PDB file of C-alpha atoms and ligand atoms in Angstrom:
ATOM      1  CA  UNK A   1     -32.182  82.396  13.118  1.00  0.00           C
ATOM      2  CA  UNK A   2     -29.034  83.065  15.125  1.00  0.00           C
ATOM      3  CA  UNK A   3     -29.006  82.552  18.840  1.00  0.00           C
ATOM      4  CA  UNK A   4     -26.087  83.342  21.169  1.00  0.00           C
ATOM      5  CA  UNK A   5     -26.018  82.287  24.817  1.00  0.00           C
ATOM      6  CA  UNK A   6     -23.463  83.757  27.213  1.00  0.00           C
ATOM      7  CA  UNK A   7     -20.910  83.901  24.440  1.00  0.00           C
ATOM      8  CA  UNK A   8     -17.383  84.580  25.633  1.00  0.00           C
ATOM      9  CA  UNK A   9     -14.201  84.812  23.610  1.00  0.00           C
ATOM     10  CA  UNK A  10     -10.710  85.043  25.052  1.00  0.00           C
ATOM     11  CA  UNK A  11      -7.633  85.518  22.849  1.00  0.00           C
ATOM     12  CA  UNK A  12      -4.764  83.739  24.545  1.00  0.00           C
ATOM     13  CA  UNK A  13      -1.219  84.900  23.989  1.00  0.00           C
ATOM     14  CA  UNK A  14       2.143  84.890  25.756  1.00  0.00           C
ATOM     15  CA  UNK A  15       1.605  88.513  26.797  1.00  0.00           C
ATOM     16  CA  UNK A  16      -1.635  87.592  28.581  1.00  0.00           C
ATOM     17  CA  UNK A  17      -5.271  86.821  27.892  1.00  0.00           C
ATOM     18  CA  UNK A  18      -7.579  89.299  26.194  1.00  0.00           C
ATOM     19  CA  UNK A  19     -11.323  88.993  26.809  1.00  0.00           C
ATOM     20  CA  UNK A  20     -12.843  90.163  23.516  1.00  0.00           C
ATOM     21  CA  UNK A  21     -16.435  88.933  24.086  1.00  0.00           C
ATOM     22  CA  UNK A  22     -17.908  88.810  27.539  1.00  0.00           C
ATOM     23  CA  UNK A  23     -21.293  87.211  28.214  1.00  0.00           C
ATOM     24  CA  UNK A  24     -22.980  88.102  24.926  1.00  0.00           C
ATOM     25  CA  UNK A  25     -26.539  86.805  24.429  1.00  0.00           C
ATOM     26  CA  UNK A  26     -29.057  87.631  21.701  1.00  0.00           C
ATOM     27  CA  UNK A  27     -31.434  86.203  19.116  1.00  0.00           C
ATOM     28  CA  UNK A  28     -31.530  87.448  15.526  1.00  0.00           C
ATOM     29  CA  UNK A  29     -34.596  86.338  13.585  1.00  0.00           C
ATOM     30  CA  UNK A  30     -34.537  85.219   9.948  1.00  0.00           C
ATOM     31  CA  UNK A  31     -34.820  88.233   7.649  1.00  0.00           C
ATOM     32  CA  UNK A  32     -33.749  90.806  10.227  1.00  0.00           C
ATOM     33  CA  UNK A  33     -31.339  93.643   9.390  1.00  0.00           C
ATOM     34  CA  UNK A  34     -29.104  94.247  12.403  1.00  0.00           C
ATOM     35  CA  UNK A  35     -26.354  96.871  12.529  1.00  0.00           C
ATOM     36  CA  UNK A  36     -23.514  96.514  15.034  1.00  0.00           C
ATOM     37  CA  UNK A  37     -21.704  99.647  16.195  1.00  0.00           C
ATOM     38  CA  UNK A  38     -19.094 100.341  18.860  1.00  0.00           C
ATOM     39  CA  UNK A  39     -15.664 101.919  19.206  1.00  0.00           C
ATOM     40  CA  UNK A  40     -12.476 100.215  17.990  1.00  0.00           C
ATOM     41  CA  UNK A  41     -11.654  97.154  20.033  1.00  0.00           C
ATOM     42  CA  UNK A  42     -15.187  96.726  21.412  1.00  0.00           C
ATOM     43  CA  UNK A  43     -15.410  93.193  19.954  1.00  0.00           C
ATOM     44  CA  UNK A  44     -17.406  93.661  16.723  1.00  0.00           C
ATOM     45  CA  UNK A  45     -15.065  91.698  14.443  1.00  0.00           C
ATOM     46  CA  UNK A  46     -14.609  88.970  17.020  1.00  0.00           C
ATOM     47  CA  UNK A  47     -18.385  88.579  17.193  1.00  0.00           C
ATOM     48  CA  UNK A  48     -18.649  88.605  13.370  1.00  0.00           C
ATOM     49  CA  UNK A  49     -16.227  85.693  13.144  1.00  0.00           C
ATOM     50  CA  UNK A  50     -18.428  83.616  15.458  1.00  0.00           C
ATOM     51  CA  UNK A  51     -21.351  83.745  13.029  1.00  0.00           C
ATOM     52  CA  UNK A  52     -19.696  81.309  10.623  1.00  0.00           C
ATOM     53  CA  UNK A  53     -17.341  79.484  12.973  1.00  0.00           C
ATOM     54  CA  UNK A  54     -14.175  81.298  11.882  1.00  0.00           C
ATOM     55  CA  UNK A  55     -13.782  81.604  15.656  1.00  0.00           C
ATOM     56  CA  UNK A  56     -15.307  79.284  18.244  1.00  0.00           C
ATOM     57  CA  UNK A  57     -16.551  80.377  21.663  1.00  0.00           C
ATOM     58  CA  UNK A  58     -14.197  80.070  24.617  1.00  0.00           C
ATOM     59  CA  UNK A  59     -17.397  79.726  26.640  1.00  0.00           C
ATOM     60  CA  UNK A  60     -21.103  79.857  25.921  1.00  0.00           C
ATOM     61  CA  UNK A  61     -22.743  78.891  22.644  1.00  0.00           C
ATOM     62  CA  UNK A  62     -23.858  80.268  19.315  1.00  0.00           C
ATOM     63  CA  UNK A  63     -26.425  78.500  17.145  1.00  0.00           C
ATOM     64  CA  UNK A  64     -27.053  79.175  13.454  1.00  0.00           C
ATOM     65  CA  UNK A  65     -30.471  77.812  12.475  1.00  0.00           C
ATOM     66  CA  UNK A  66     -30.252  75.585  15.523  1.00  0.00           C
ATOM     67  CA  UNK A  67     -26.776  74.289  14.680  1.00  0.00           C
ATOM     68  CA  UNK A  68     -24.131  74.657  17.372  1.00  0.00           C
ATOM     69  CA  UNK A  69     -21.143  76.206  15.538  1.00  0.00           C
ATOM     70  CA  UNK A  70     -18.700  74.469  17.901  1.00  0.00           C
ATOM     71  CA  UNK A  71     -19.716  70.978  16.733  1.00  0.00           C
ATOM     72  CA  UNK A  72     -17.343  69.982  13.988  1.00  0.00           C
ATOM     73  CA  UNK A  73     -19.970  68.055  12.033  1.00  0.00           C
ATOM     74  CA  UNK A  74     -21.991  71.317  11.715  1.00  0.00           C
ATOM     75  CA  UNK A  75     -19.174  73.368  10.215  1.00  0.00           C
ATOM     76  CA  UNK A  76     -20.061  72.775   6.567  1.00  0.00           C
ATOM     77  CA  UNK A  77     -23.761  73.496   7.149  1.00  0.00           C
ATOM     78  CA  UNK A  78     -22.994  76.655   9.101  1.00  0.00           C
ATOM     79  CA  UNK A  79     -20.666  77.970   6.367  1.00  0.00           C
ATOM     80  CA  UNK A  80     -23.361  77.160   3.804  1.00  0.00           C
ATOM     81  CA  UNK A  81     -25.808  79.404   5.658  1.00  0.00           C
ATOM     82  CA  UNK A  82     -23.571  82.368   6.500  1.00  0.00           C
ATOM     83  CA  UNK A  83     -21.653  84.464   3.960  1.00  0.00           C
ATOM     84  CA  UNK A  84     -18.984  86.913   5.095  1.00  0.00           C
ATOM     85  CA  UNK A  85     -17.793  90.190   3.579  1.00  0.00           C
ATOM     86  CA  UNK A  86     -14.816  91.962   5.125  1.00  0.00           C
ATOM     87  CA  UNK A  87     -13.380  95.450   5.186  1.00  0.00           C
ATOM     88  CA  UNK A  88     -10.557  95.267   2.681  1.00  0.00           C
ATOM     89  CA  UNK A  89     -11.832  94.438  -0.824  1.00  0.00           C
ATOM     90  CA  UNK A  90      -8.288  93.752  -2.066  1.00  0.00           C
ATOM     91  CA  UNK A  91      -7.651  90.974   0.415  1.00  0.00           C
ATOM     92  CA  UNK A  92     -10.939  89.276  -0.553  1.00  0.00           C
ATOM     93  CA  UNK A  93     -10.314  89.071  -4.287  1.00  0.00           C
ATOM     94  CA  UNK A  94      -8.653  85.785  -5.180  1.00  0.00           C
ATOM     95  CA  UNK A  95      -8.917  85.447  -8.987  1.00  0.00           C
ATOM     96  CA  UNK A  96      -7.558  87.444 -11.945  1.00  0.00           C
ATOM     97  CA  UNK A  97     -10.943  87.812 -13.660  1.00  0.00           C
ATOM     98  CA  UNK A  98     -14.149  89.032 -12.056  1.00  0.00           C
ATOM     99  CA  UNK A  99     -16.344  86.064 -13.010  1.00  0.00           C
ATOM    100  CA  UNK A 100     -13.733  83.569 -11.752  1.00  0.00           C
ATOM    101  CA  UNK A 101     -13.602  85.419  -8.484  1.00  0.00           C
ATOM    102  CA  UNK A 102     -17.367  85.195  -8.031  1.00  0.00           C
ATOM    103  CA  UNK A 103     -17.222  81.481  -8.947  1.00  0.00           C
ATOM    104  CA  UNK A 104     -14.417  80.670  -6.502  1.00  0.00           C
ATOM    105  CA  UNK A 105     -16.529  79.597  -3.535  1.00  0.00           C
ATOM    106  CA  UNK A 106     -18.813  77.501  -5.753  1.00  0.00           C
ATOM    107  CA  UNK A 107     -15.916  75.637  -7.331  1.00  0.00           C
ATOM    108  CA  UNK A 108     -14.816  74.683  -3.837  1.00  0.00           C
ATOM    109  CA  UNK A 109     -18.279  73.197  -3.220  1.00  0.00           C
ATOM    110  CA  UNK A 110     -17.934  70.951  -6.271  1.00  0.00           C
ATOM    111  CA  UNK A 111     -20.969  72.327  -8.124  1.00  0.00           C
ATOM    112  CA  UNK A 112     -21.352  71.444 -11.848  1.00  0.00           C
ATOM    113  CA  UNK A 113     -19.756  73.999 -14.254  1.00  0.00           C
ATOM    114  CA  UNK A 114     -22.987  74.983 -16.055  1.00  0.00           C
ATOM    115  CA  UNK A 115     -24.733  75.536 -12.713  1.00  0.00           C
ATOM    116  CA  UNK A 116     -21.788  77.644 -11.573  1.00  0.00           C
ATOM    117  CA  UNK A 117     -22.004  79.814 -14.691  1.00  0.00           C
ATOM    118  CA  UNK A 118     -25.730  80.315 -14.154  1.00  0.00           C
ATOM    119  CA  UNK A 119     -25.299  81.326 -10.502  1.00  0.00           C
ATOM    120  CA  UNK A 120     -22.347  83.629 -11.285  1.00  0.00           C
ATOM    121  CA  UNK A 121     -24.352  85.414 -13.991  1.00  0.00           C
ATOM    122  CA  UNK A 122     -27.300  85.896 -11.638  1.00  0.00           C
ATOM    123  CA  UNK A 123     -25.018  87.166  -8.869  1.00  0.00           C
ATOM    124  CA  UNK A 124     -23.232  89.646 -11.154  1.00  0.00           C
ATOM    125  CA  UNK A 125     -26.609  90.872 -12.368  1.00  0.00           C
ATOM    126  CA  UNK A 126     -27.780  91.317  -8.758  1.00  0.00           C
ATOM    127  CA  UNK A 127     -24.865  93.651  -8.014  1.00  0.00           C
ATOM    128  CA  UNK A 128     -25.085  95.438 -11.402  1.00  0.00           C
ATOM    129  CA  UNK A 129     -21.633  94.245 -12.466  1.00  0.00           C
ATOM    130  CA  UNK A 130     -22.520  92.086 -15.485  1.00  0.00           C
ATOM    131  CA  UNK A 131     -20.639  94.422 -17.849  1.00  0.00           C
ATOM    132  CA  UNK A 132     -17.456  93.847 -15.863  1.00  0.00           C
ATOM    133  CA  UNK A 133     -17.459  90.067 -15.809  1.00  0.00           C
ATOM    134  CA  UNK A 134     -14.326  89.731 -17.979  1.00  0.00           C
ATOM    135  CA  UNK A 135     -12.491  92.566 -16.217  1.00  0.00           C
ATOM    136  CA  UNK A 136      -9.440  92.235 -14.002  1.00  0.00           C
ATOM    137  CA  UNK A 137     -10.567  93.097 -10.449  1.00  0.00           C
ATOM    138  CA  UNK A 138      -7.507  95.359 -10.117  1.00  0.00           C
ATOM    139  CA  UNK A 139      -9.128  97.699 -12.684  1.00  0.00           C
ATOM    140  CA  UNK A 140     -12.210  98.230 -10.496  1.00  0.00           C
ATOM    141  CA  UNK A 141     -12.985 100.905  -7.920  1.00  0.00           C
ATOM    142  CA  UNK A 142     -13.171  99.951  -4.225  1.00  0.00           C
ATOM    143  CA  UNK A 143     -16.969 100.034  -4.330  1.00  0.00           C
ATOM    144  CA  UNK A 144     -17.045  97.779  -7.392  1.00  0.00           C
ATOM    145  CA  UNK A 145     -14.632  95.351  -5.719  1.00  0.00           C
ATOM    146  CA  UNK A 146     -16.878  95.135  -2.664  1.00  0.00           C
ATOM    147  CA  UNK A 147     -19.873  94.484  -4.940  1.00  0.00           C
ATOM    148  CA  UNK A 148     -17.882  91.627  -6.511  1.00  0.00           C
ATOM    149  CA  UNK A 149     -17.130  90.248  -3.038  1.00  0.00           C
ATOM    150  CA  UNK A 150     -20.853  90.482  -2.240  1.00  0.00           C
ATOM    151  CA  UNK A 151     -21.659  88.778  -5.576  1.00  0.00           C
ATOM    152  CA  UNK A 152     -19.480  85.881  -4.382  1.00  0.00           C
ATOM    153  CA  UNK A 153     -21.669  85.588  -1.301  1.00  0.00           C
ATOM    154  CA  UNK A 154     -24.880  85.902  -3.344  1.00  0.00           C
ATOM    155  CA  UNK A 155     -23.669  83.105  -5.636  1.00  0.00           C
ATOM    156  CA  UNK A 156     -23.234  80.875  -2.577  1.00  0.00           C
ATOM    157  CA  UNK A 157     -26.949  81.522  -1.843  1.00  0.00           C
ATOM    158  CA  UNK A 158     -26.373  81.906   1.880  1.00  0.00           C
ATOM    159  CA  UNK A 159     -29.450  83.054   3.808  1.00  0.00           C
ATOM    160  CA  UNK A 160     -27.394  85.135   6.221  1.00  0.00           C
ATOM    161  CA  UNK A 161     -24.854  87.774   5.175  1.00  0.00           C
ATOM    162  CA  UNK A 162     -22.407  89.249   7.690  1.00  0.00           C
ATOM    163  CA  UNK A 163     -20.547  92.379   6.570  1.00  0.00           C
ATOM    164  CA  UNK A 164     -17.693  93.672   8.745  1.00  0.00           C
ATOM    165  CA  UNK A 165     -17.149  97.370   7.925  1.00  0.00           C
ATOM    166  CA  UNK A 166     -17.541  96.748   4.169  1.00  0.00           C
ATOM    167  CA  UNK A 167     -17.499 100.470   3.401  1.00  0.00           C
ATOM    168  CA  UNK A 168     -14.613 101.535   5.651  1.00  0.00           C
ATOM    169  CA  UNK A 169     -12.136 101.797   2.775  1.00  0.00           C
ATOM    170  CA  UNK A 170     -14.549 103.230   0.185  1.00  0.00           C
ATOM    171  CA  UNK A 171     -15.245 106.740  -1.070  1.00  0.00           C
ATOM    172  CA  UNK A 172     -18.768 108.194  -0.576  1.00  0.00           C
ATOM    173  CA  UNK A 173     -19.942 106.919  -3.969  1.00  0.00           C
ATOM    174  CA  UNK A 174     -18.678 103.388  -3.204  1.00  0.00           C
ATOM    175  CA  UNK A 175     -20.298 103.510   0.232  1.00  0.00           C
ATOM    176  CA  UNK A 176     -23.653 104.437  -1.300  1.00  0.00           C
ATOM    177  CA  UNK A 177     -23.405 101.599  -3.844  1.00  0.00           C
ATOM    178  CA  UNK A 178     -22.693  99.001  -1.166  1.00  0.00           C
ATOM    179  CA  UNK A 179     -25.399 100.265   1.200  1.00  0.00           C
ATOM    180  CA  UNK A 180     -28.039 100.312  -1.563  1.00  0.00           C
ATOM    181  CA  UNK A 181     -27.081  96.752  -2.467  1.00  0.00           C
ATOM    182  CA  UNK A 182     -27.305  95.593   1.153  1.00  0.00           C
ATOM    183  CA  UNK A 183     -30.754  97.186   1.497  1.00  0.00           C
ATOM    184  CA  UNK A 184     -31.872  95.384  -1.651  1.00  0.00           C
ATOM    185  CA  UNK A 185     -30.620  92.026  -0.329  1.00  0.00           C
ATOM    186  CA  UNK A 186     -32.519  92.616   2.898  1.00  0.00           C
ATOM    187  CA  UNK A 187     -35.684  93.443   0.927  1.00  0.00           C
ATOM    188  CA  UNK A 188     -35.224  90.105  -0.870  1.00  0.00           C
ATOM    189  CA  UNK A 189     -35.373  88.285   2.447  1.00  0.00           C
ATOM    190  CA  UNK A 190     -31.715  87.870   3.456  1.00  0.00           C
ATOM    191  CA  UNK A 191     -30.737  88.200   7.097  1.00  0.00           C
ATOM    192  CA  UNK A 192     -28.201  91.042   7.280  1.00  0.00           C
ATOM    193  CA  UNK A 193     -25.660  91.680  10.024  1.00  0.00           C
ATOM    194  CA  UNK A 194     -23.887  94.905   9.210  1.00  0.00           C
ATOM    195  CA  UNK A 195     -20.945  96.210  11.202  1.00  0.00           C
ATOM    196  CA  UNK A 196     -20.142  99.852  10.539  1.00  0.00           C
ATOM    197  CA  UNK A 197     -18.726 102.984  12.097  1.00  0.00           C
ATOM    198  CA  UNK A 198     -20.904 105.128   9.839  1.00  0.00           C
ATOM    199  CA  UNK A 199     -23.990 105.948  11.892  1.00  0.00           C
ATOM    200  CA  UNK A 200     -25.956 107.077   8.797  1.00  0.00           C
ATOM    201  CA  UNK A 201     -25.541 103.522   7.496  1.00  0.00           C
ATOM    202  CA  UNK A 202     -26.530 101.916  10.787  1.00  0.00           C
ATOM    203  CA  UNK A 203     -29.685 104.065  10.800  1.00  0.00           C
ATOM    204  CA  UNK A 204     -30.938 101.965   7.846  1.00  0.00           C
ATOM    205  CA  UNK A 205     -31.083  98.798   9.948  1.00  0.00           C
ATOM    206  CA  UNK A 206     -34.162  97.555  11.821  1.00  0.00           C
ATOM    207  CA  UNK A 207     -32.179  96.968  14.949  1.00  0.00           C
ATOM    208  CA  UNK A 208     -28.869  98.226  16.340  1.00  0.00           C
ATOM    209  CA  UNK A 209     -26.503  96.477  18.758  1.00  0.00           C
ATOM    210  CA  UNK A 210     -24.104  98.797  20.568  1.00  0.00           C
ATOM    211  CA  UNK A 211     -20.925  97.088  21.772  1.00  0.00           C
ATOM    212  CA  UNK A 212     -18.564  98.248  24.483  1.00  0.00           C
ATOM    213  CA  UNK A 213     -15.702  96.247  26.018  1.00  0.00           C
ATOM    214  CA  UNK A 214     -16.870  92.920  24.617  1.00  0.00           C
ATOM    215  CA  UNK A 215     -20.507  93.329  25.627  1.00  0.00           C
ATOM    216  CA  UNK A 216     -23.698  94.298  23.838  1.00  0.00           C
ATOM    217  CA  UNK A 217     -24.749  97.174  26.065  1.00  0.00           C
ATOM    218  CA  UNK A 218     -27.720  98.418  24.005  1.00  0.00           C
ATOM    219  CA  UNK A 219     -30.095  96.617  21.640  1.00  0.00           C
ATOM    220  CA  UNK A 220     -32.853  98.706  20.079  1.00  0.00           C
ATOM    221  CA  UNK A 221     -34.249 100.403  17.002  1.00  0.00           C
ATOM    222  CA  UNK A 222     -32.075 103.051  15.320  1.00  0.00           C
ATOM    223  CA  UNK A 223     -34.491 105.663  16.679  1.00  0.00           C
ATOM    224  CA  UNK A 224     -34.143 104.424  20.248  1.00  0.00           C
ATOM    225  CA  UNK A 225     -30.365 104.158  20.029  1.00  0.00           C
ATOM    226  CA  UNK A 226     -29.423 107.277  18.067  1.00  0.00           C
ATOM    227  CA  UNK A 227     -31.770 109.813  19.599  1.00  0.00           C
ATOM    228  CA  UNK A 228     -30.157 109.172  22.989  1.00  0.00           C
ATOM    229  CA  UNK A 229     -27.441 111.672  22.095  1.00  0.00           C
ATOM    230  CA  UNK A 230     -25.974 111.844  25.609  1.00  0.00           C
ATOM    231  CA  UNK A 231     -25.413 108.078  25.734  1.00  0.00           C
ATOM    232  CA  UNK A 232     -23.890 108.033  22.233  1.00  0.00           C
ATOM    233  CA  UNK A 233     -21.455 110.806  23.200  1.00  0.00           C
ATOM    234  CA  UNK A 234     -20.562 108.999  26.417  1.00  0.00           C
ATOM    235  CA  UNK A 235     -19.669 105.963  24.333  1.00  0.00           C
ATOM    236  CA  UNK A 236     -17.519 108.094  22.022  1.00  0.00           C
ATOM    237  CA  UNK A 237     -19.821 107.451  19.069  1.00  0.00           C
ATOM    238  CA  UNK A 238     -21.232 109.883  16.523  1.00  0.00           C
ATOM    239  CA  UNK A 239     -24.938 110.252  15.796  1.00  0.00           C
ATOM    240  CA  UNK A 240     -26.537 110.617  12.344  1.00  0.00           C
ATOM    241  CA  UNK A 241     -26.244 114.159  11.030  1.00  0.00           C
ATOM    242  CA  UNK A 242     -29.993 114.940  11.296  1.00  0.00           C
ATOM    243  CA  UNK A 243     -29.918 113.929  14.983  1.00  0.00           C
ATOM    244  CA  UNK A 244     -26.891 116.166  15.565  1.00  0.00           C
ATOM    245  CA  UNK A 245     -28.400 119.205  13.828  1.00  0.00           C
ATOM    246  CA  UNK A 246     -31.750 118.764  15.626  1.00  0.00           C
ATOM    247  CA  UNK A 247     -29.880 118.620  18.946  1.00  0.00           C
ATOM    248  CA  UNK A 248     -27.959 121.830  18.199  1.00  0.00           C
ATOM    249  CA  UNK A 249     -31.144 123.631  17.143  1.00  0.00           C
ATOM    250  CA  UNK A 250     -32.828 122.539  20.392  1.00  0.00           C
ATOM    251  CA  UNK A 251     -29.887 123.973  22.325  1.00  0.00           C
ATOM    252  CA  UNK A 252     -30.454 127.280  20.545  1.00  0.00           C
ATOM    253  CA  UNK A 253     -34.045 127.253  21.754  1.00  0.00           C
ATOM    254  CA  UNK A 254     -35.939 125.756  18.808  1.00  0.00           C
ATOM    255  CA  UNK A 255     -38.848 123.604  19.948  1.00  0.00           C
ATOM    256  CA  UNK A 256     -38.242 120.425  17.953  1.00  0.00           C
ATOM    257  CA  UNK A 257     -39.677 116.967  18.719  1.00  0.00           C
ATOM    258  CA  UNK A 258     -37.252 114.683  20.602  1.00  0.00           C
ATOM    259  CA  UNK A 259     -37.070 111.684  18.285  1.00  0.00           C
ATOM    260  CA  UNK A 260     -35.863 113.108  14.966  1.00  0.00           C
ATOM    261  CA  UNK A 261     -33.696 110.574  13.105  1.00  0.00           C
ATOM    262  CA  UNK A 262     -33.713 111.335   9.359  1.00  0.00           C
ATOM    263  CA  UNK A 263     -33.148 114.470   7.219  1.00  0.00           C
ATOM    264  CA  UNK A 264     -36.803 114.227   6.055  1.00  0.00           C
ATOM    265  CA  UNK A 265     -38.068 114.272   9.629  1.00  0.00           C
ATOM    266  CA  UNK A 266     -35.851 117.254  10.418  1.00  0.00           C
ATOM    267  CA  UNK A 267     -37.107 119.127   7.333  1.00  0.00           C
ATOM    268  CA  UNK A 268     -40.752 118.428   8.313  1.00  0.00           C
ATOM    269  CA  UNK A 269     -40.149 119.528  11.886  1.00  0.00           C
ATOM    270  CA  UNK A 270     -38.582 122.809  10.709  1.00  0.00           C
ATOM    271  CA  UNK A 271     -41.444 123.447   8.294  1.00  0.00           C
ATOM    272  CA  UNK A 272     -43.904 123.021  11.186  1.00  0.00           C
ATOM    273  CA  UNK A 273     -42.208 125.667  13.333  1.00  0.00           C
TER     274      UNK A 273
HETATM  275  P1  LIG B 301     -13.538  95.679  16.842  1.00  0.00           P
HETATM  276  O1  LIG B 301     -13.814  94.919  15.591  1.00  0.00           O
HETATM  277  O2  LIG B 301     -14.769  96.178  17.543  1.00  0.00           O
HETATM  278  O3  LIG B 301     -12.555  96.794  16.621  1.00  0.00           O
HETATM  279  P2  LIG B 301     -12.117  93.285  17.692  1.00  0.00           P
HETATM  280  O4  LIG B 301     -13.096  92.198  17.789  1.00  0.00           O
HETATM  281  O5  LIG B 301     -11.228  93.330  16.492  1.00  0.00           O
HETATM  282  O6  LIG B 301     -12.853  94.683  17.904  1.00  0.00           O
HETATM  283  O7  LIG B 301     -11.159  93.236  18.953  1.00  0.00           O
HETATM  284  C1  LIG B 301     -11.663  93.107  20.286  1.00  0.00           C
HETATM  285  C2  LIG B 301     -10.481  93.044  21.232  1.00  0.00           C
HETATM  286  O8  LIG B 301      -9.735  91.849  21.020  1.00  0.00           O
HETATM  287  C3  LIG B 301      -9.483  94.186  21.074  1.00  0.00           C
HETATM  288  O9  LIG B 301      -8.991  94.538  22.335  1.00  0.00           O
HETATM  289  C4  LIG B 301      -8.404  93.579  20.219  1.00  0.00           C
HETATM  290  O10 LIG B 301      -7.169  94.202  20.465  1.00  0.00           O
HETATM  291  C5  LIG B 301      -8.405  92.138  20.677  1.00  0.00           C
HETATM  292  N1  LIG B 301      -8.000  91.222  19.604  1.00  0.00           N
HETATM  293  C6  LIG B 301      -8.559  91.116  18.369  1.00  0.00           C
HETATM  294  N2  LIG B 301      -7.965  90.146  17.643  1.00  0.00           N
HETATM  295  C7  LIG B 301      -7.011  89.619  18.450  1.00  0.00           C
HETATM  296  C8  LIG B 301      -6.060  88.567  18.281  1.00  0.00           C
HETATM  297  N3  LIG B 301      -5.996  87.865  17.140  1.00  0.00           N
HETATM  298  N4  LIG B 301      -5.245  88.305  19.322  1.00  0.00           N
HETATM  299  C9  LIG B 301      -5.319  89.001  20.476  1.00  0.00           C
HETATM  300  N5  LIG B 301      -6.184  89.991  20.703  1.00  0.00           N
HETATM  301  C10 LIG B 301      -7.029  90.306  19.702  1.00  0.00           C
HETATM  302 MG1  LIG B 302     -13.306  95.268  13.593  1.00  0.00          MG
END
């Protein structure tokens, strides 16, 4: 469980203070799949970095499984519970061979070599990259690199996985691979926090946070959030393509139900006309 109370983050610099998180409160239950959306600069990455104490609150508190991230003695336990995956796969790869890269975090924990090998093999299998274990990461596609980065997190056996725009630099095929993998990890019981600017991806979550100017201004199901087309447009955000098409058809006079979210629902609604 993750619990934030009046979280505030201010970046201090010579050119002035920047409030990046402003009074953010929420609870995320174990096993939930939460997507976070919002325009550039709304505070998504700043929030992500609070989940594993890469950043500490300027004010307010965030607890990971009851542990206050700001207490230094909790740092190791917090990092053990929360794995992070970032946007740029190239900056996350640290080793010259895939299996060494996946093992990197474990070596830092001082785990026995045979245990490391076992966990690395399981993690590579989980992301369907076993055949590539002796490859140089530089030979892989962006999507494969992100799956390797995710394998590193799987090997650490963290219960919570935070992904900050993991598909932003990938082609459509790579994006599909990563999303399918994330859905599988959620089905296996991991808590997923998934930051994205692809609304189709966010629609797969159970719950969506919408951020604006350092605040969470909406918290609801994908259906609640995305079918409010007016509000999404006001925020400068897209809606999933089925929502957009349904809205345009309604404007042309077609009598479609209000809460269409997926292509299947749109197809069914059209068939019923
Ligand atoms: P997002 O991920 O939603 O694009 P960020 O969390 O990266 O938003 O940024 C939130 C705000 O904080 C932005 O206005 C950004 O310019 C500012 N910001 C982010 N990182 C820093 C930093 N290291 N120093 C100063 N300001 C920052
Ligand atoms: Mg960001």
